[in-house]
mmCIF file of C-alpha atoms in Angstrom:
data_model
loop_
_atom_site.group_PDB
_atom_site.id
_atom_site.type_symbol
_atom_site.label_atom_id
_atom_site.label_comp_id
_atom_site.label_asym_id
_atom_site.label_seq_id
_atom_site.Cartn_x
_atom_site.Cartn_y
_atom_site.Cartn_z
ATOM 1 C CA MET A 1 -53.295 -2.439 -40.518
ATOM 2 C CA SER A 2 -53.610 -0.132 -37.527
ATOM 3 C CA THR A 3 -50.687 1.816 -36.094
ATOM 4 C CA THR A 4 -50.931 -0.190 -32.881
ATOM 5 C CA LEU A 5 -50.495 -3.418 -34.793
ATOM 6 C CA TRP A 6 -47.437 -2.018 -36.549
ATOM 7 C CA ILE A 7 -45.909 -0.977 -33.231
ATOM 8 C CA ILE A 8 -46.441 -4.459 -31.788
ATOM 9 C CA LEU A 9 -45.051 -6.294 -34.820
ATOM 10 C CA ALA A 10 -42.059 -3.963 -35.177
ATOM 11 C CA GLY A 11 -41.418 -4.350 -31.435
ATOM 12 C CA ALA A 12 -41.537 -8.132 -31.851
ATOM 13 C CA LEU A 13 -39.130 -7.983 -34.777
ATOM 14 C CA VAL A 14 -36.483 -5.864 -33.017
ATOM 15 C CA THR A 15 -36.827 -8.068 -29.920
ATOM 16 C CA TYR A 16 -36.214 -11.237 -31.924
ATOM 17 C CA ALA A 17 -33.281 -9.500 -33.588
ATOM 18 C CA THR A 18 -31.661 -8.913 -30.185
ATOM 19 C CA ARG A 19 -32.216 -12.549 -29.184
ATOM 20 C CA VAL A 20 -30.761 -14.104 -32.327
ATOM 21 C CA GLY A 21 -28.340 -11.305 -33.239
ATOM 22 C CA GLY A 22 -25.647 -11.779 -30.611
ATOM 23 C CA HIS A 23 -25.060 -15.353 -31.698
ATOM 24 C CA LEU A 24 -25.193 -14.594 -35.430
ATOM 25 C CA VAL A 25 -22.578 -11.874 -35.093
ATOM 26 C CA LEU A 26 -20.264 -13.805 -32.774
ATOM 27 C CA SER A 27 -20.444 -17.105 -34.683
ATOM 28 C CA ARG A 28 -18.786 -15.385 -37.661
ATOM 29 C CA PHE A 29 -15.499 -15.365 -35.809
ATOM 30 C CA GLU A 30 -13.400 -18.544 -35.799
ATOM 31 C CA HIS A 31 -11.581 -17.803 -32.581
ATOM 32 C CA VAL A 32 -12.970 -15.950 -29.625
ATOM 33 C CA HIS A 33 -10.390 -13.599 -28.126
ATOM 34 C CA PRO A 34 -9.677 -14.357 -24.434
ATOM 35 C CA ARG A 35 -10.809 -10.863 -23.464
ATOM 36 C CA VAL A 36 -14.081 -11.320 -25.343
ATOM 37 C CA GLU A 37 -14.513 -14.644 -23.604
ATOM 38 C CA ALA A 38 -13.781 -13.064 -20.213
ATOM 39 C CA GLY A 39 -16.319 -10.367 -21.010
ATOM 40 C CA LEU A 40 -18.949 -12.910 -22.072
ATOM 41 C CA ASN A 41 -18.305 -14.888 -18.891
ATOM 42 C CA ALA A 42 -19.220 -11.780 -16.930
ATOM 43 C CA VAL A 43 -22.458 -11.174 -18.878
ATOM 44 C CA PRO A 44 -25.030 -12.989 -16.712
ATOM 45 C CA ALA A 45 -23.860 -11.582 -13.373
ATOM 46 C CA ALA A 46 -23.382 -8.101 -14.842
ATOM 47 C CA VAL A 47 -26.783 -7.880 -16.543
ATOM 48 C CA LEU A 48 -28.821 -9.553 -13.802
ATOM 49 C CA THR A 49 -27.224 -7.297 -11.176
ATOM 50 C CA THR A 50 -28.593 -4.236 -12.966
ATOM 51 C CA LEU A 51 -32.112 -5.658 -12.584
ATOM 52 C CA VAL A 52 -31.607 -5.918 -8.805
ATOM 53 C CA ALA A 53 -29.429 -3.021 -7.621
ATOM 54 C CA PRO A 54 -31.537 0.052 -8.519
ATOM 55 C CA ALA A 55 -34.726 -1.733 -7.399
ATOM 56 C CA ALA A 56 -33.069 -2.612 -4.074
ATOM 57 C CA LEU A 57 -31.841 0.925 -3.516
ATOM 58 C CA GLY A 58 -35.293 2.397 -4.086
ATOM 59 C CA ALA A 59 -36.960 -0.099 -1.717
ATOM 60 C CA GLY A 60 -37.516 -0.139 2.060
ATOM 61 C CA PRO A 61 -36.570 -2.264 5.114
ATOM 62 C CA VAL A 62 -39.029 -5.086 4.297
ATOM 63 C CA GLU A 63 -37.608 -5.476 0.797
ATOM 64 C CA TRP A 64 -34.042 -5.345 2.119
ATOM 65 C CA ALA A 65 -34.866 -8.052 4.667
ATOM 66 C CA ALA A 66 -36.411 -10.185 1.909
ATOM 67 C CA LEU A 67 -33.380 -9.718 -0.345
ATOM 68 C CA GLY A 68 -30.931 -10.326 2.514
ATOM 69 C CA LEU A 69 -32.550 -13.537 3.748
ATOM 70 C CA ALA A 70 -33.174 -14.825 0.241
ATOM 71 C CA GLY A 71 -29.569 -14.001 -0.647
ATOM 72 C CA ALA A 72 -28.304 -15.928 2.398
ATOM 73 C CA VAL A 73 -30.463 -18.928 1.464
ATOM 74 C CA SER A 74 -29.213 -18.792 -2.130
ATOM 75 C CA LEU A 75 -25.613 -19.336 -0.972
ATOM 76 C CA ARG A 76 -26.648 -22.693 0.560
ATOM 77 C CA GLY A 77 -29.815 -23.862 -1.147
ATOM 78 C CA GLY A 78 -31.056 -23.621 -4.689
ATOM 79 C CA LEU A 79 -33.026 -21.027 -6.557
ATOM 80 C CA LEU A 80 -36.518 -22.177 -5.608
ATOM 81 C CA PRO A 81 -35.940 -22.216 -1.805
ATOM 82 C CA MET A 82 -34.354 -18.771 -1.911
ATOM 83 C CA PHE A 83 -37.214 -17.410 -3.971
ATOM 84 C CA LEU A 84 -39.883 -18.836 -1.677
ATOM 85 C CA VAL A 85 -38.096 -17.496 1.427
ATOM 86 C CA GLY A 86 -37.792 -14.070 -0.167
ATOM 87 C CA ALA A 87 -41.451 -14.000 -1.230
ATOM 88 C CA ALA A 88 -42.607 -15.150 2.234
ATOM 89 C CA VAL A 89 -40.552 -12.498 4.044
ATOM 90 C CA LEU A 90 -41.838 -9.876 1.625
ATOM 91 C CA ILE A 91 -45.526 -10.733 1.994
ATOM 92 C CA ILE A 92 -45.424 -11.238 5.780
ATOM 93 C CA GLY A 93 -43.294 -8.125 6.252
ATOM 94 C CA ARG A 94 -45.635 -5.963 4.245
ATOM 95 C CA HIS A 95 -48.638 -7.215 6.190
ATOM 96 C CA LEU A 96 -46.897 -6.409 9.480
ATOM 97 C CA VAL A 97 -45.348 -3.089 8.473
ATOM 98 C CA GLY A 98 -48.093 -2.129 6.032
ATOM 99 C CA MET B 1 -28.700 -29.373 -8.122
ATOM 100 C CA SER B 2 -29.852 -32.964 -7.689
ATOM 101 C CA ALA B 3 -28.430 -36.434 -8.229
ATOM 102 C CA GLU B 4 -30.622 -37.467 -11.147
ATOM 103 C CA ALA B 5 -29.575 -34.366 -13.061
ATOM 104 C CA LEU B 6 -26.034 -35.735 -13.319
ATOM 105 C CA THR B 7 -27.017 -38.868 -15.194
ATOM 106 C CA GLU B 8 -28.029 -39.213 -18.831
ATOM 107 C CA ASN B 9 -31.712 -38.304 -19.091
ATOM 108 C CA SER B 10 -34.483 -39.646 -21.298
ATOM 109 C CA PRO B 11 -36.217 -36.950 -23.383
ATOM 110 C CA ALA B 12 -39.315 -37.153 -21.169
ATOM 111 C CA SER B 13 -37.451 -36.649 -17.912
ATOM 112 C CA ASP B 14 -35.313 -33.973 -19.564
ATOM 113 C CA PHE B 15 -38.528 -32.164 -20.495
ATOM 114 C CA TRP B 16 -39.789 -32.366 -16.914
ATOM 115 C CA LEU B 17 -36.475 -31.091 -15.565
ATOM 116 C CA GLY B 18 -37.048 -28.106 -17.823
ATOM 117 C CA VAL B 19 -40.586 -27.688 -16.530
ATOM 118 C CA ARG B 20 -39.250 -27.790 -12.966
ATOM 119 C CA ALA B 21 -36.693 -25.106 -13.791
ATOM 120 C CA SER B 22 -39.558 -22.921 -15.023
ATOM 121 C CA ILE B 23 -41.477 -22.935 -11.721
ATOM 122 C CA PRO B 24 -39.881 -19.902 -10.018
ATOM 123 C CA THR B 25 -40.288 -17.871 -13.192
ATOM 124 C CA VAL B 26 -43.893 -18.959 -13.676
ATOM 125 C CA VAL B 27 -44.663 -17.958 -10.076
ATOM 126 C CA ALA B 28 -42.811 -14.667 -10.369
ATOM 127 C CA ALA B 29 -44.006 -13.701 -13.833
ATOM 128 C CA SER B 30 -47.698 -14.668 -13.553
ATOM 129 C CA PRO B 31 -48.735 -11.595 -11.560
ATOM 130 C CA PHE B 32 -46.798 -9.417 -13.998
ATOM 131 C CA ALA B 33 -48.656 -10.965 -16.936
ATOM 132 C CA LEU B 34 -51.981 -10.134 -15.276
ATOM 133 C CA LEU B 35 -50.736 -6.650 -14.472
ATOM 134 C CA PHE B 36 -49.471 -6.141 -18.008
ATOM 135 C CA GLY B 37 -52.830 -7.100 -19.493
ATOM 136 C CA ALA B 38 -54.707 -4.816 -17.128
ATOM 137 C CA LEU B 39 -52.364 -1.872 -17.761
ATOM 138 C CA ALA B 40 -52.356 -2.385 -21.527
ATOM 139 C CA VAL B 41 -56.139 -2.050 -21.689
ATOM 140 C CA ASP B 42 -55.915 0.865 -19.283
ATOM 141 C CA ASN B 43 -53.505 2.535 -21.731
ATOM 142 C CA GLY B 44 -55.872 2.166 -24.666
ATOM 143 C CA MET B 45 -55.082 -1.226 -26.167
ATOM 144 C CA SER B 46 -57.680 -3.854 -26.986
ATOM 145 C CA VAL B 47 -57.623 -7.289 -25.361
ATOM 146 C CA THR B 48 -56.493 -8.764 -28.690
ATOM 147 C CA GLU B 49 -53.645 -6.274 -29.066
ATOM 148 C CA ALA B 50 -52.447 -6.811 -25.487
ATOM 149 C CA THR B 51 -52.482 -10.580 -25.998
ATOM 150 C CA LEU B 52 -50.740 -10.286 -29.362
ATOM 151 C CA MET B 53 -48.039 -8.131 -27.779
ATOM 152 C CA SER B 54 -47.314 -10.804 -25.153
ATOM 153 C CA ALA B 55 -47.366 -13.558 -27.779
ATOM 154 C CA THR B 56 -45.004 -11.861 -30.240
ATOM 155 C CA ILE B 57 -42.645 -9.725 -28.121
ATOM 156 C CA TYR B 58 -42.567 -11.990 -25.031
ATOM 157 C CA GLY B 59 -40.475 -9.631 -22.908
ATOM 158 C CA GLY B 60 -42.121 -8.336 -19.743
ATOM 159 C CA ALA B 61 -40.098 -5.223 -18.985
ATOM 160 C CA SER B 62 -40.093 -4.048 -22.611
ATOM 161 C CA GLN B 63 -43.856 -4.587 -22.888
ATOM 162 C CA MET B 64 -44.434 -2.522 -19.739
ATOM 163 C CA VAL B 65 -42.316 0.297 -21.152
ATOM 164 C CA GLY B 66 -44.101 -0.047 -24.496
ATOM 165 C CA ILE B 67 -47.635 0.331 -23.131
ATOM 166 C CA GLU B 68 -46.537 3.152 -20.835
ATOM 167 C CA LEU B 69 -45.306 5.134 -23.854
ATOM 168 C CA PHE B 70 -48.324 4.012 -25.887
ATOM 169 C CA GLY B 71 -50.591 5.538 -23.245
ATOM 170 C CA HIS B 72 -48.690 8.815 -23.516
ATOM 171 C CA GLN B 73 -49.203 9.044 -27.293
ATOM 172 C CA VAL B 74 -45.459 8.879 -27.949
ATOM 173 C CA ALA B 75 -44.365 8.589 -31.602
ATOM 174 C CA PRO B 76 -44.555 4.953 -32.801
ATOM 175 C CA TRP B 77 -40.879 4.742 -33.847
ATOM 176 C CA LEU B 78 -39.854 5.929 -30.372
ATOM 177 C CA ILE B 79 -41.945 3.188 -28.748
ATOM 178 C CA VAL B 80 -40.270 0.574 -30.956
ATOM 179 C CA LEU B 81 -36.846 2.048 -30.172
ATOM 180 C CA SER B 82 -37.555 1.896 -26.430
ATOM 181 C CA ILE B 83 -38.610 -1.753 -26.696
ATOM 182 C CA PHE B 84 -35.326 -2.365 -28.512
ATOM 183 C CA ALA B 85 -33.340 -0.537 -25.803
ATOM 184 C CA VAL B 86 -34.921 -2.505 -22.961
ATOM 185 C CA ASN B 87 -34.306 -5.782 -24.776
ATOM 186 C CA PHE B 88 -30.810 -4.942 -25.966
ATOM 187 C CA ARG B 89 -29.288 -7.058 -23.175
ATOM 188 C CA HIS B 90 -30.514 -10.141 -25.081
ATOM 189 C CA VAL B 91 -27.721 -9.550 -27.609
ATOM 190 C CA LEU B 92 -25.303 -10.451 -24.843
ATOM 191 C CA TYR B 93 -27.338 -13.489 -23.761
ATOM 192 C CA SER B 94 -27.492 -14.635 -27.347
ATOM 193 C CA ALA B 95 -23.746 -14.319 -27.865
ATOM 194 C CA SER B 96 -23.003 -16.058 -24.574
ATOM 195 C CA VAL B 97 -25.485 -18.951 -24.836
ATOM 196 C CA GLY B 98 -24.992 -19.409 -28.592
ATOM 197 C CA PRO B 99 -22.143 -21.974 -28.425
ATOM 198 C CA ARG B 100 -24.250 -24.189 -26.135
ATOM 199 C CA LEU B 101 -27.055 -24.430 -28.744
ATOM 200 C CA ALA B 102 -24.830 -24.425 -31.826
ATOM 201 C CA HIS B 103 -24.993 -28.210 -32.325
ATOM 202 C CA TRP B 104 -28.791 -28.149 -32.738
ATOM 203 C CA PRO B 105 -30.437 -28.034 -36.193
ATOM 204 C CA PRO B 106 -30.808 -24.390 -37.357
ATOM 205 C CA ILE B 107 -34.626 -24.411 -37.138
ATOM 206 C CA LYS B 108 -34.484 -25.491 -33.487
ATOM 207 C CA GLN B 109 -31.962 -22.764 -32.773
ATOM 208 C CA ALA B 110 -34.196 -20.221 -34.523
ATOM 209 C CA ILE B 111 -37.128 -21.322 -32.354
ATOM 210 C CA ALA B 112 -35.057 -21.344 -29.164
ATOM 211 C CA TYR B 113 -33.795 -17.771 -29.618
ATOM 212 C CA PHE B 114 -37.388 -16.527 -29.670
ATOM 213 C CA PHE B 115 -37.793 -17.806 -26.080
ATOM 214 C CA LEU B 116 -34.474 -16.416 -24.793
ATOM 215 C CA VAL B 117 -35.784 -14.362 -21.853
ATOM 216 C CA ASP B 118 -33.670 -13.543 -18.761
ATOM 217 C CA PRO B 119 -34.448 -16.657 -16.647
ATOM 218 C CA GLN B 120 -34.307 -18.916 -19.702
ATOM 219 C CA TYR B 121 -30.822 -17.670 -20.469
ATOM 220 C CA ALA B 122 -29.695 -17.883 -16.852
ATOM 221 C CA GLU B 123 -30.980 -21.436 -16.321
ATOM 222 C CA ALA B 124 -29.337 -22.569 -19.564
ATOM 223 C CA GLU B 125 -26.016 -21.120 -18.399
ATOM 224 C CA VAL B 126 -26.423 -22.645 -14.942
ATOM 225 C CA LYS B 127 -27.127 -26.027 -16.513
ATOM 226 C CA SER B 128 -24.068 -25.977 -18.716
ATOM 227 C CA GLU B 129 -22.003 -24.621 -15.788
ATOM 228 C CA ARG B 130 -22.872 -27.911 -14.024
ATOM 229 C CA GLY B 131 -21.405 -29.765 -16.979
ATOM 230 C CA GLU B 132 -24.788 -30.894 -18.322
ATOM 231 C CA GLU B 133 -25.863 -30.697 -21.937
ATOM 232 C CA VAL B 134 -28.461 -28.073 -22.779
ATOM 233 C CA THR B 135 -30.903 -30.079 -24.896
ATOM 234 C CA PHE B 136 -33.709 -28.700 -27.046
ATOM 235 C CA VAL B 137 -36.218 -30.823 -25.115
ATOM 236 C CA TRP B 138 -35.066 -29.428 -21.761
ATOM 237 C CA TYR B 139 -34.996 -25.904 -23.186
ATOM 238 C CA MET B 140 -38.565 -26.103 -24.456
ATOM 239 C CA GLY B 141 -39.681 -27.824 -21.249
ATOM 240 C CA MET B 142 -38.672 -24.670 -19.477
ATOM 241 C CA ALA B 143 -39.786 -22.213 -22.171
ATOM 242 C CA LEU B 144 -43.313 -23.466 -22.908
ATOM 243 C CA PRO B 145 -44.885 -23.217 -19.421
ATOM 244 C CA ILE B 146 -43.532 -19.674 -19.042
ATOM 245 C CA TYR B 147 -44.655 -18.641 -22.524
ATOM 246 C CA ILE B 148 -48.125 -20.184 -22.332
ATOM 247 C CA LEU B 149 -48.770 -18.730 -18.870
ATOM 248 C CA TRP B 150 -47.434 -15.351 -19.962
ATOM 249 C CA VAL B 151 -49.749 -15.115 -22.971
ATOM 250 C CA ALA B 152 -52.809 -16.628 -21.250
ATOM 251 C CA LEU B 153 -52.538 -14.451 -18.152
ATOM 252 C CA SER B 154 -51.927 -11.329 -20.247
ATOM 253 C CA ALA B 155 -55.250 -12.066 -21.939
ATOM 254 C CA ALA B 156 -56.887 -12.710 -18.565
ATOM 255 C CA GLY B 157 -55.490 -9.492 -17.108
ATOM 256 C CA ALA B 158 -56.678 -7.540 -20.126
ATOM 257 C CA THR B 159 -60.139 -9.081 -19.875
ATOM 258 C CA PHE B 160 -60.582 -8.722 -16.125
ATOM 259 C CA GLY B 161 -58.725 -5.474 -15.553
ATOM 260 C CA GLY B 162 -59.184 -4.992 -11.839
ATOM 261 C CA LEU B 163 -58.379 -8.568 -10.888
ATOM 262 C CA ILE B 164 -55.549 -7.604 -8.529
ATOM 263 C CA PRO B 165 -57.048 -5.605 -5.665
ATOM 264 C CA ASN B 166 -53.808 -4.745 -3.873
ATOM 265 C CA PRO B 167 -50.699 -5.708 -5.879
ATOM 266 C CA HIS B 168 -48.379 -4.209 -3.260
ATOM 267 C CA ALA B 169 -49.670 -6.453 -0.430
ATOM 268 C CA ILE B 170 -48.767 -9.647 -2.288
ATOM 269 C CA GLY B 171 -45.307 -8.324 -3.047
ATOM 270 C CA LEU B 172 -46.045 -8.166 -6.763
ATOM 271 C CA ASP B 173 -43.621 -5.374 -7.534
ATOM 272 C CA PHE B 174 -40.624 -6.961 -5.819
ATOM 273 C CA LEU B 175 -40.775 -10.655 -6.719
ATOM 274 C CA LEU B 176 -38.653 -10.297 -9.826
ATOM 275 C CA PRO B 177 -35.702 -8.514 -8.138
ATOM 276 C CA ILE B 178 -35.594 -11.339 -5.548
ATOM 277 C CA TYR B 179 -35.542 -13.938 -8.289
ATOM 278 C CA PHE B 180 -32.895 -12.056 -10.241
ATOM 279 C CA LEU B 181 -30.736 -11.869 -7.106
ATOM 280 C CA GLY B 182 -30.977 -15.656 -6.838
ATOM 281 C CA LEU B 183 -29.754 -15.931 -10.425
ATOM 282 C CA VAL B 184 -26.856 -13.568 -9.713
ATOM 283 C CA THR B 185 -25.605 -15.780 -6.874
ATOM 284 C CA GLU B 186 -25.866 -18.887 -9.064
ATOM 285 C CA PHE B 187 -22.876 -17.525 -11.007
ATOM 286 C CA ARG B 188 -20.654 -16.913 -7.966
ATOM 287 C CA ASP B 189 -18.053 -19.507 -9.051
ATOM 288 C CA ARG B 190 -17.171 -17.600 -12.208
ATOM 289 C CA PRO B 191 -13.937 -15.614 -12.412
ATOM 290 C CA LEU B 192 -14.178 -12.012 -11.160
ATOM 291 C CA TRP B 193 -17.779 -12.580 -10.005
ATOM 292 C CA LEU B 194 -17.726 -10.298 -6.962
ATOM 293 C CA PRO B 195 -15.984 -7.288 -8.560
ATOM 294 C CA VAL B 196 -18.213 -7.595 -11.634
ATOM 295 C CA VAL B 197 -21.342 -7.621 -9.463
ATOM 296 C CA LEU B 198 -20.163 -4.650 -7.391
ATOM 297 C CA ILE B 199 -19.147 -2.598 -10.434
ATOM 298 C CA SER B 200 -22.353 -3.361 -12.331
ATOM 299 C CA ALA B 201 -24.442 -2.579 -9.237
ATOM 300 C CA ALA B 202 -22.740 0.792 -8.732
ATOM 301 C CA ALA B 203 -22.862 1.690 -12.428
ATOM 302 C CA SER B 204 -26.521 0.700 -12.818
ATOM 303 C CA ILE B 205 -27.521 2.743 -9.771
ATOM 304 C CA LEU B 206 -25.646 5.802 -11.080
ATOM 305 C CA ALA B 207 -27.105 5.363 -14.567
ATOM 306 C CA TYR B 208 -30.586 4.907 -13.111
ATOM 307 C CA LYS B 209 -30.251 8.215 -11.253
ATOM 308 C CA PHE B 210 -28.510 10.294 -13.918
ATOM 309 C CA VAL B 211 -29.493 8.765 -17.279
ATOM 310 C CA GLY B 212 -32.760 7.063 -16.456
ATOM 311 C CA SER B 213 -34.496 3.767 -17.136
ATOM 312 C CA PRO B 214 -34.108 1.596 -19.199
ATOM 313 C CA TRP B 215 -30.512 2.636 -19.946
ATOM 314 C CA HIS B 216 -29.286 1.600 -16.491
ATOM 315 C CA VAL B 217 -29.441 -2.006 -17.685
ATOM 316 C CA SER B 218 -27.161 -1.513 -20.697
ATOM 317 C CA ILE B 219 -24.802 0.894 -18.927
ATOM 318 C CA GLY B 220 -24.535 -1.127 -15.709
ATOM 319 C CA ALA B 221 -23.953 -4.367 -17.604
ATOM 320 C CA ALA B 222 -21.379 -2.749 -19.904
ATOM 321 C CA ALA B 223 -19.367 -1.514 -16.903
ATOM 322 C CA GLY B 224 -19.021 -5.012 -15.432
ATOM 323 C CA ILE B 225 -18.321 -6.656 -18.792
ATOM 324 C CA VAL B 226 -15.692 -4.110 -19.843
ATOM 325 C CA PHE B 227 -14.023 -4.522 -16.451
ATOM 326 C CA ALA B 228 -13.901 -8.314 -16.854
ATOM 327 C CA ALA B 229 -12.541 -8.029 -20.400
ATOM 328 C CA ALA B 230 -9.923 -5.493 -19.326
ATOM 329 C CA MET B 231 -8.501 -7.599 -16.486
ATOM 330 C CA PRO B 232 -5.084 -9.026 -17.430
ATOM 331 C CA LYS B 233 -5.665 -12.735 -16.878
ATOM 332 C CA ARG B 234 -8.855 -14.617 -16.174
ATOM 333 C CA GLY B 235 -9.223 -15.477 -12.502
ATOM 334 C CA ALA B 236 -5.740 -14.232 -11.656
ATOM 335 C CA ALA B 237 -6.889 -11.291 -9.561
ATOM 336 C CA LEU B 238 -9.266 -13.155 -7.269
#
């Protein structure tokens, strides 16, 4: 087997380990401590924020407008409307501003 | 989100609800799949290898980091370690979503964890936040369109490298942050949501500047989670 193939398969294995591992480790405990539960409750917002914040900081006015408007829509509407608004602002803005 | 979602669903309609939940991700991820395929070949992989990578790893950001390092002739173990680092956040997803899947047969759980990408995790949490059951049929209804498109378009991108003439003009590079922001706001009813978001944002930006990618994800997330765990009583502060 080539080195490339090994890299891909090892990468797949460690990735699957991360996806199944959290549950396997946590399910060993009978009771979840309230602090652990509070921490786990914070996981989605905490992780997803890190995929937005640095990208937003390194972007420009068009991207900020897209994020801002999409963010405003997301407080009222669902995920799909906010996404479509954001994408539209982004594409139109980039055509206008270049 | 809608009235029919609150009632008991037949497996077929549950599947289609899952498919509907996949739409934003399919739209957002498709260009990245094409881009990944094109870049993978550009970095010295074959079409088969690029496709195999998408089919077995199934994690966009980690694959991008992987082929970037691959192109720079970095030591194989370091490439694998970097893929692990980028995907490490899935440990948290897995721990958090685990109880919602725990009543499924083990083989279905084992299959489901393979497909546990960011939007899959977030939509599953959103669904159970609404008081609905996360069923295997719904889960796969969301997972399969994303997975199939991801693998197929990786192959297409690898085959037709220069398919995207001007990725910047169609907003390719910024669609995912917009989508992720939408997911962040979906969780705004949870205790300590705003402080967690602010702390994780600040920490991830600092880590991005001073430690570098991909560690800003782990560090930024850890800051918000540790804060939430350290607060005296859930929901008491805000």
